[in-house]
Coordinates of C-alpha atoms in Angstrom, one line a residue:
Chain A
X1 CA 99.2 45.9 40.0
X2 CA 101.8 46.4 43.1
X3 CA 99.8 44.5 45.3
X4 CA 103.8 42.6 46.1
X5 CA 103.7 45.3 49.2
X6 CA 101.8 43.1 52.2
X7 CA 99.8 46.3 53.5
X8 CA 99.6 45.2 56.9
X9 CA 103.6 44.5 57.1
X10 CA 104.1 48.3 56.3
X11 CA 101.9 50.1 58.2
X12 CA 103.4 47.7 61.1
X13 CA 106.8 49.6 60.6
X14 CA 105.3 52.8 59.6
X15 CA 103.5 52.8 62.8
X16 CA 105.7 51.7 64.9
X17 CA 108.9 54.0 63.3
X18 CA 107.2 57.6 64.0
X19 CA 108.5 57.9 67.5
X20 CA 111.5 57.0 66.6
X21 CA 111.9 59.6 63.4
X22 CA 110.6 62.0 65.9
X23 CA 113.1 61.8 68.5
X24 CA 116.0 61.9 65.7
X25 CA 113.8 65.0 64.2
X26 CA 114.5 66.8 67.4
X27 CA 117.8 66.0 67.7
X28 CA 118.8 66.9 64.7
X29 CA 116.7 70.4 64.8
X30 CA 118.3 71.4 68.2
X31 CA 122.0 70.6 66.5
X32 CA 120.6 72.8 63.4
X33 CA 119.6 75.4 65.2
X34 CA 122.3 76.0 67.6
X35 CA 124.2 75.9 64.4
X36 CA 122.3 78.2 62.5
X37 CA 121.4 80.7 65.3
X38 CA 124.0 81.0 67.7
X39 CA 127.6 79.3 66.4
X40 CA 127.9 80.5 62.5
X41 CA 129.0 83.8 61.5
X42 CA 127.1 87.0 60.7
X43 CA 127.4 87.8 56.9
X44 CA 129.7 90.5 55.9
X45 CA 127.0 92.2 54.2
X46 CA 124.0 91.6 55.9
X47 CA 125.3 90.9 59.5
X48 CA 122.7 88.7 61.2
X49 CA 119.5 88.8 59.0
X50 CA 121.4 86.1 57.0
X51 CA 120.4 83.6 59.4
X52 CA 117.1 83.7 57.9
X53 CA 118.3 82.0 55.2
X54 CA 118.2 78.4 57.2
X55 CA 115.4 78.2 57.6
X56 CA 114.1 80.2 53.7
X57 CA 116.6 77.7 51.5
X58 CA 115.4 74.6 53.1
X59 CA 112.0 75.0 53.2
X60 CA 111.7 76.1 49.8
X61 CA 114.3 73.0 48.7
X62 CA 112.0 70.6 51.0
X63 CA 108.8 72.4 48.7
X64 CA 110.2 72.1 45.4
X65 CA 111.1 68.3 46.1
X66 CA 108.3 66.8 47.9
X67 CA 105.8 68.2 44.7
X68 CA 108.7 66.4 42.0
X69 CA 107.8 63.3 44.6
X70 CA 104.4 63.8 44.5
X71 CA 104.5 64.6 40.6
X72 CA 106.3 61.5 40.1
X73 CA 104.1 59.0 41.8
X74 CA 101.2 61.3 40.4
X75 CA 102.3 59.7 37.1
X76 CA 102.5 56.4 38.0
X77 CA 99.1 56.7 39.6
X78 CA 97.7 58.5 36.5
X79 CA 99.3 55.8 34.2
X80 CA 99.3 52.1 35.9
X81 CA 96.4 53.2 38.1
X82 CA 98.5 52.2 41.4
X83 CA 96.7 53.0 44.2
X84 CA 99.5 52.9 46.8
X85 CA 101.4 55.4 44.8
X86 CA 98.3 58.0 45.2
X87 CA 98.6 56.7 49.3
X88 CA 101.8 58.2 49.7
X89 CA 101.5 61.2 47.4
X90 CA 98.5 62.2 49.1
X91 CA 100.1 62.0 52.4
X92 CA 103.1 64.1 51.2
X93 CA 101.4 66.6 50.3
X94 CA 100.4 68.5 53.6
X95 CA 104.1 68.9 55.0
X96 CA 104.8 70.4 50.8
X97 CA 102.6 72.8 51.4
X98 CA 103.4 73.6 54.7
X99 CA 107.3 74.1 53.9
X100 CA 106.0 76.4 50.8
X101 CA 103.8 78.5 53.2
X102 CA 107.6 78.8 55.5
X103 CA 109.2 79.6 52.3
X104 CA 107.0 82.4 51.0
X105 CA 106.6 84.0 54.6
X106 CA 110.3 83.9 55.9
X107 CA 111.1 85.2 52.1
X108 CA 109.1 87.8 53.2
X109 CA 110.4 89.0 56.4
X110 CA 113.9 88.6 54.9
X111 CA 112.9 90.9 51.5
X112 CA 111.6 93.9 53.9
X113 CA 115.3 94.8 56.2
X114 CA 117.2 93.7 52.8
X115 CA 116.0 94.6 49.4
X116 CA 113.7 97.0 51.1
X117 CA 110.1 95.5 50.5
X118 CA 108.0 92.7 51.5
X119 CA 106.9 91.5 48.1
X120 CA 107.6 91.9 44.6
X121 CA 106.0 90.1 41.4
X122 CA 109.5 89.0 40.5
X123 CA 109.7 85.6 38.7
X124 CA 110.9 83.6 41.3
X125 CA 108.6 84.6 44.2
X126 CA 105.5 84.8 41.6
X127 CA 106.0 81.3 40.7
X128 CA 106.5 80.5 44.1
X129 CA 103.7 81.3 45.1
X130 CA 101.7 79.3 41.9
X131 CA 103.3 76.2 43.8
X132 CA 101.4 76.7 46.9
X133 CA 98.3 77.2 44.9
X134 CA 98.9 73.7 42.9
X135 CA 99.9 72.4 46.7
X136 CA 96.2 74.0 47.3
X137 CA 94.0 72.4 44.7
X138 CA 95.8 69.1 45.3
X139 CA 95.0 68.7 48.4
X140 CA 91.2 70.5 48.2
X141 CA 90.4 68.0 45.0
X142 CA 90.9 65.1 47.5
X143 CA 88.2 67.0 50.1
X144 CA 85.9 67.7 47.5
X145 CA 85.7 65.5 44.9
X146 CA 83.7 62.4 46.9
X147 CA 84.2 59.8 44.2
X148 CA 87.5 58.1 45.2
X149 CA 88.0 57.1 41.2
X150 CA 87.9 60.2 39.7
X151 CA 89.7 62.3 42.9
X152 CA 92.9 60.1 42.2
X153 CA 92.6 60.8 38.3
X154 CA 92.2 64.5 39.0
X155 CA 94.9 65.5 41.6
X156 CA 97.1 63.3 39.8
X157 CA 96.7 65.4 36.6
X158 CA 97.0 68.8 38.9
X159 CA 100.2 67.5 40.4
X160 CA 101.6 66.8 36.6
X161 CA 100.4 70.1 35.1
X162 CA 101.9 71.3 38.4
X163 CA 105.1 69.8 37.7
X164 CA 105.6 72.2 35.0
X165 CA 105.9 75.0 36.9
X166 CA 109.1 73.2 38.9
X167 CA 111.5 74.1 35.8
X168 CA 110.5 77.3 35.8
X169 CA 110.9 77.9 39.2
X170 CA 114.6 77.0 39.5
X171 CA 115.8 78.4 36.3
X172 CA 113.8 82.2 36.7
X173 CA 116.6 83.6 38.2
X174 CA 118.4 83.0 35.0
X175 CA 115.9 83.3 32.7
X176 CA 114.6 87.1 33.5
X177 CA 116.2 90.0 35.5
X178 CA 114.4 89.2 39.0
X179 CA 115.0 90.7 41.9
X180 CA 115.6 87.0 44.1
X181 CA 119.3 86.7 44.0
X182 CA 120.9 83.8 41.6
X183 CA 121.4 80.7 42.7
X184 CA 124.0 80.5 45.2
X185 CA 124.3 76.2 44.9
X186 CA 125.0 75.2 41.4
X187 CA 125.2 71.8 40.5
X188 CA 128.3 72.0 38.2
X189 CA 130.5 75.0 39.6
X190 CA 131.8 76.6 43.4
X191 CA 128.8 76.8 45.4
X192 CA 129.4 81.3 46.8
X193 CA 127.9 80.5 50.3
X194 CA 130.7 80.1 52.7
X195 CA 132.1 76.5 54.3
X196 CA 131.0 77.6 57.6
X197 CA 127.4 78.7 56.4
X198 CA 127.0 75.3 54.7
X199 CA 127.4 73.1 57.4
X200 CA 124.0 74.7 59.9
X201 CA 122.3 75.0 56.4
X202 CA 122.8 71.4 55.3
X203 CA 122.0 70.4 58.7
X204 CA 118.5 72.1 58.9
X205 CA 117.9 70.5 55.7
X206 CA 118.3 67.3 57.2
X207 CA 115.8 68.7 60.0
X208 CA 113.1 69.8 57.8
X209 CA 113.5 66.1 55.3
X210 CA 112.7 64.6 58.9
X211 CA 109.7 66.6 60.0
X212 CA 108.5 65.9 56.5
X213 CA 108.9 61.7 57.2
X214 CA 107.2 62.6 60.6
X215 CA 104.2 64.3 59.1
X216 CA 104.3 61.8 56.2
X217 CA 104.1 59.0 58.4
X218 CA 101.5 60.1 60.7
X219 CA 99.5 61.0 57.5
X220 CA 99.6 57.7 56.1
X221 CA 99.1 55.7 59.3
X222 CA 95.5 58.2 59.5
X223 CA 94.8 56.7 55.7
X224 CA 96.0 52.9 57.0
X225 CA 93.6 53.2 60.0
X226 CA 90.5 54.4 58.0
X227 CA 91.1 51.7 55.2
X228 CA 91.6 48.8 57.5
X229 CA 88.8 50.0 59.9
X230 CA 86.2 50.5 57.6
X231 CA 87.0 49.2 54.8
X232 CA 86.5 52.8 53.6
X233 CA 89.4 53.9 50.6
X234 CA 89.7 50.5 50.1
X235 CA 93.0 49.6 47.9
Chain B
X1 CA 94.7 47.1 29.6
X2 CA 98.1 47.7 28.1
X3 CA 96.1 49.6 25.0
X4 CA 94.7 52.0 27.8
X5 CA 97.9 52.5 29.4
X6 CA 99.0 53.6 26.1
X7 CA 96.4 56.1 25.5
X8 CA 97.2 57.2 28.9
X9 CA 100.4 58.4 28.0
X10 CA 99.5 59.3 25.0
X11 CA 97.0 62.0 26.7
X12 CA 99.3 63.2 29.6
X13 CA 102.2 63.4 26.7
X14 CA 99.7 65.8 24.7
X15 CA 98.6 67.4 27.5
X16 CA 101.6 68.1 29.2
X17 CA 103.2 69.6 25.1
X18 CA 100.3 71.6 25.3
X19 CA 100.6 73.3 27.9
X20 CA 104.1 74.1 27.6
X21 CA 104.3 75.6 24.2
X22 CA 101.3 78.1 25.4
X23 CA 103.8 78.7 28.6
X24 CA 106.1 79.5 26.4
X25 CA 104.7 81.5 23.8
X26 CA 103.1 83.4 26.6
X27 CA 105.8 84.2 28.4
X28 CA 107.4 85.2 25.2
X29 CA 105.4 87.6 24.0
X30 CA 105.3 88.9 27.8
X31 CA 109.0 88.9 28.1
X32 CA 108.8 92.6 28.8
X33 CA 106.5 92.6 31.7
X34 CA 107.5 89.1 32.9
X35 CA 111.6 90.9 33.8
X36 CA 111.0 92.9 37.2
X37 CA 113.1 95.6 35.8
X38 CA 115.3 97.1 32.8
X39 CA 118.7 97.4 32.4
X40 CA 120.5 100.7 31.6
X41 CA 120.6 98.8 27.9
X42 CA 117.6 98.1 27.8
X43 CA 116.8 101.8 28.7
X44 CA 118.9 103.0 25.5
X45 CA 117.2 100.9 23.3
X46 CA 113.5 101.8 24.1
X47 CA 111.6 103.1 21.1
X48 CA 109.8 105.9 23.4
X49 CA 110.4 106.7 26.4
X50 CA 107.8 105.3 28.4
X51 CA 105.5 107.7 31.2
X52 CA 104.2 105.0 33.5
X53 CA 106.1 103.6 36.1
X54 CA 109.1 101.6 35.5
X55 CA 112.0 99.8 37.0
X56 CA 115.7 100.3 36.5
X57 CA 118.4 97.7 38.2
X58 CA 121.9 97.2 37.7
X59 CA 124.9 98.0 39.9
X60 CA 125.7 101.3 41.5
X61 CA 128.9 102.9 39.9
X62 CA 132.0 103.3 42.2
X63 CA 132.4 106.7 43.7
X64 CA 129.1 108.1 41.9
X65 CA 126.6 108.7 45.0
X66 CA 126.3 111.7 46.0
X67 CA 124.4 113.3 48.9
X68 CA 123.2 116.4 49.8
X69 CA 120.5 117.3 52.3
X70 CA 118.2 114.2 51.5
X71 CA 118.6 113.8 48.1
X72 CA 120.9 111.0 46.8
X73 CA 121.8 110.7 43.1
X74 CA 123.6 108.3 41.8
X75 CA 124.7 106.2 38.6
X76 CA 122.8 102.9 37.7
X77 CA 125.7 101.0 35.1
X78 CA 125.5 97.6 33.3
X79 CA 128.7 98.0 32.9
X80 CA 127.8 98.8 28.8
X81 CA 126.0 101.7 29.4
X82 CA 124.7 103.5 32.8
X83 CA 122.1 106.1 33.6
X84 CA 121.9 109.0 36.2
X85 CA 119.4 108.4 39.3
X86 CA 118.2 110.8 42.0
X87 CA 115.8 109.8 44.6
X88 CA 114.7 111.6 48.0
X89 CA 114.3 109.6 51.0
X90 CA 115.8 106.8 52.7
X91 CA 117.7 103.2 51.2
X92 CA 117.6 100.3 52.3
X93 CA 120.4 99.2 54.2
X94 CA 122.3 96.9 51.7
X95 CA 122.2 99.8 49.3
X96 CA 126.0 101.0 48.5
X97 CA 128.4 101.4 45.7
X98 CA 129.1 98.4 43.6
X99 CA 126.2 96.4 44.8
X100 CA 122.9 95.9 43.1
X101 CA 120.0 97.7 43.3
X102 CA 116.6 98.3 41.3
X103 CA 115.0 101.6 41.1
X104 CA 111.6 102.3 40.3
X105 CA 110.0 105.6 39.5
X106 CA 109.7 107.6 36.1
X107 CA 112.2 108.1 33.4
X108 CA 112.6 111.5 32.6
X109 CA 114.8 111.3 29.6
X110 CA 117.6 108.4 28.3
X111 CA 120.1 109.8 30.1
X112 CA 118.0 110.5 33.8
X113 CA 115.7 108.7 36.1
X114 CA 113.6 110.1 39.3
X115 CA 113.1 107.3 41.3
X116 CA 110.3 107.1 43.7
X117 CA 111.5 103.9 45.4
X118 CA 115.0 102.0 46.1
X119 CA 115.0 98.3 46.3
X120 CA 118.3 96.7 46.9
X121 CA 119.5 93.8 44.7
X122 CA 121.8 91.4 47.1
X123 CA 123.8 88.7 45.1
X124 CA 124.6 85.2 45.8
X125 CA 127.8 85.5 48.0
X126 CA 127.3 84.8 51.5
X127 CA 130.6 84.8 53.7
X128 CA 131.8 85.8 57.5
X129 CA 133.4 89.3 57.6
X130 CA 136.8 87.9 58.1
X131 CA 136.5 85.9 54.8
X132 CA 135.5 89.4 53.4
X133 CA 138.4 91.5 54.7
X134 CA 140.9 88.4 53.8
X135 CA 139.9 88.4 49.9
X136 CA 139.6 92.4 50.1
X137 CA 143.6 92.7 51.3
X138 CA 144.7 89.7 47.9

């Protein structure tokens, strides 16, 4: 249906473009974490542990929007049976799952110096952690499932059932009594994280949205290769 | 081909409705353990009063901790109603007066809670200490 794209014209840019997203990855992650480690302030409530936080918010942001990616492709993959669409999502998926790995274990080491524990079946960190176990059988149904048909009809239907669970994540700090803090970003209203805390963590957001192109692109060059060498997951 | 593409949706549509109304009425009828804790409301209105293990969280009532030896008791308040905690051993360190905290342990009566454990609740506000000290002096 989409066959418009010329294969062999993309994974000519996407090949060539990783060194170059790699050297603007480490750019920007040195700027971010100068920022973020040594030039913005302590908080006036938990001094310098807040600094956790820059690397916690935009893993679990990078998480939470590479699976609605991956959800939403999932969909068109599901429906029009477009195989590039299941290309990309599959290569998305490993740097997801990565970011929600960060998320959950930085969460962690900043729970146990400032609510006083390392984990809690709250809401928001329970649900967390069902998103890295639909990151899981995502990418396992593509390792185990050997029929090439029916793995892109099943881990596009985990990714949509997964989706489900995005919803719930943002919105269970509202929802219940959790012990996660509310949201501190809101899309209509004053964001309560200061000016000067903004700037290293919309920087390492930038950081982490590049790492995820690198990994992404590296990812899908591997598929390109083993379809155009063997004619193996042919398109 | 386009009929299949219509049954596709047709099944992911169903699927998808499906799965959220069980969410739903499952978390619903869970809506008591799904919370990580109670309020000092929620306390007050309790049929019984409960002998397993339960959380309490709310803010910590200006000028009500109290130390002596290491036994702290303080007030957990809503801000509708509050309830009287005491608790042996050491807090966290964001634990202080008019911040957030959840305490779990046994309730002994409406009115009085021995906690076992001190968790504390931080909020959303992030800001340099100058910030701080500038809004404190408005």
């Amino acid at each position: 249906m989409f066959n418009l794209f010329d294969l062999g014209k993309i994974f000519e840019i996407s090949s060539r473009s990783v060194k170059y997203v790699f050297i603007l990855f480490i750019i920007v992650l040195t700027i971010g974490l100068t920022e973020s480690l040594f030039l913005s302030p302590e908080d006036y409530k938990q001094s310098h542990s807040v600094r956790i936080m820059y690397v916690h918010v935009p893993a679990a942001w990078m998480a939470l929007g590479i699976f609605a990616v991956i959800a939403f492709l999932s969909f068109g993959t599901f429906i029009f049976k477009n195989k590039n669409f299941s290309l990309i999502s599959k290569s998305l998926a490993p740097s997801g799952f990565i970011f929600n790995i960060i998320a959950l274990i930085t969460g962690s080491i900043w729970g146990k110096p400032t609510w006083g524990t390392w984990w809690a079946w709250d809401a928001r960190i329970t649900s967390m952690l069902i998103l890295a176990l639909f990151y899981l059988m995502y990418l396992l149904s593509w390792r185990i499932i050997t029929n090439k048909n029916s793995a892109n009809k099943i881990s596009s239907l985990i990714a949509i059932v997964g989706a489900i669970n995005l919803p719930i994540i943002k919105f269970s700090v509202n929802w219940w009594n959790t012990l996660h803090q509310g949201p501190s970003l809101k899309i209509m209203g004053d964001t309560t994280i200061h000016s000067s805390m903004i700037i290293p963590l919309a920087i390492m957001t930038a950081a982490f949205a590049l790492f995820s192109l690198l990994i992404f692109l590296m990812k899908f060059n591997t598929e390109m290769i083993r379809i155009k060498s063997k004619g193996l997951d042919r398109l | 081909m386009v009929k299949k593409v219509k049954l596709r949706i047709a099944f992911l549509l169903a699927l998808i409705l499906s799965i959220i109304l069980s969410l739903f009425l499952i978390l619903q009828s869970l809506e008591k353990d799904v919370v990580f804790f109670l309020s000092p409301t929620d306390i007050k209105n309790l049929e019984e009063i409960e002998k397993k293990k339960i959380r309490v969280g709310g803010m910590v009532k200006d000028k009500s901790v109290s130390i002596n030896s290491n036994k702290i008791n303080f007030i957990v308040t809503d801000f509708k109603n509050e309830i009287n905690v005491s608790y042996s051993g050491s807090v966290p360190n964001l634990f202080s007066e008019n911040k957030g905290v959840v305490a779990e342990g046994f309730l002994q009566d409406r009115s009085y809670f021995k906690a076992v454990k001190i968790l504390a609740k931080h909020d959303e506000n992030y800001m340099p200490p100058e910030v701080k000290e500038a809004l404190g002096d408005k």
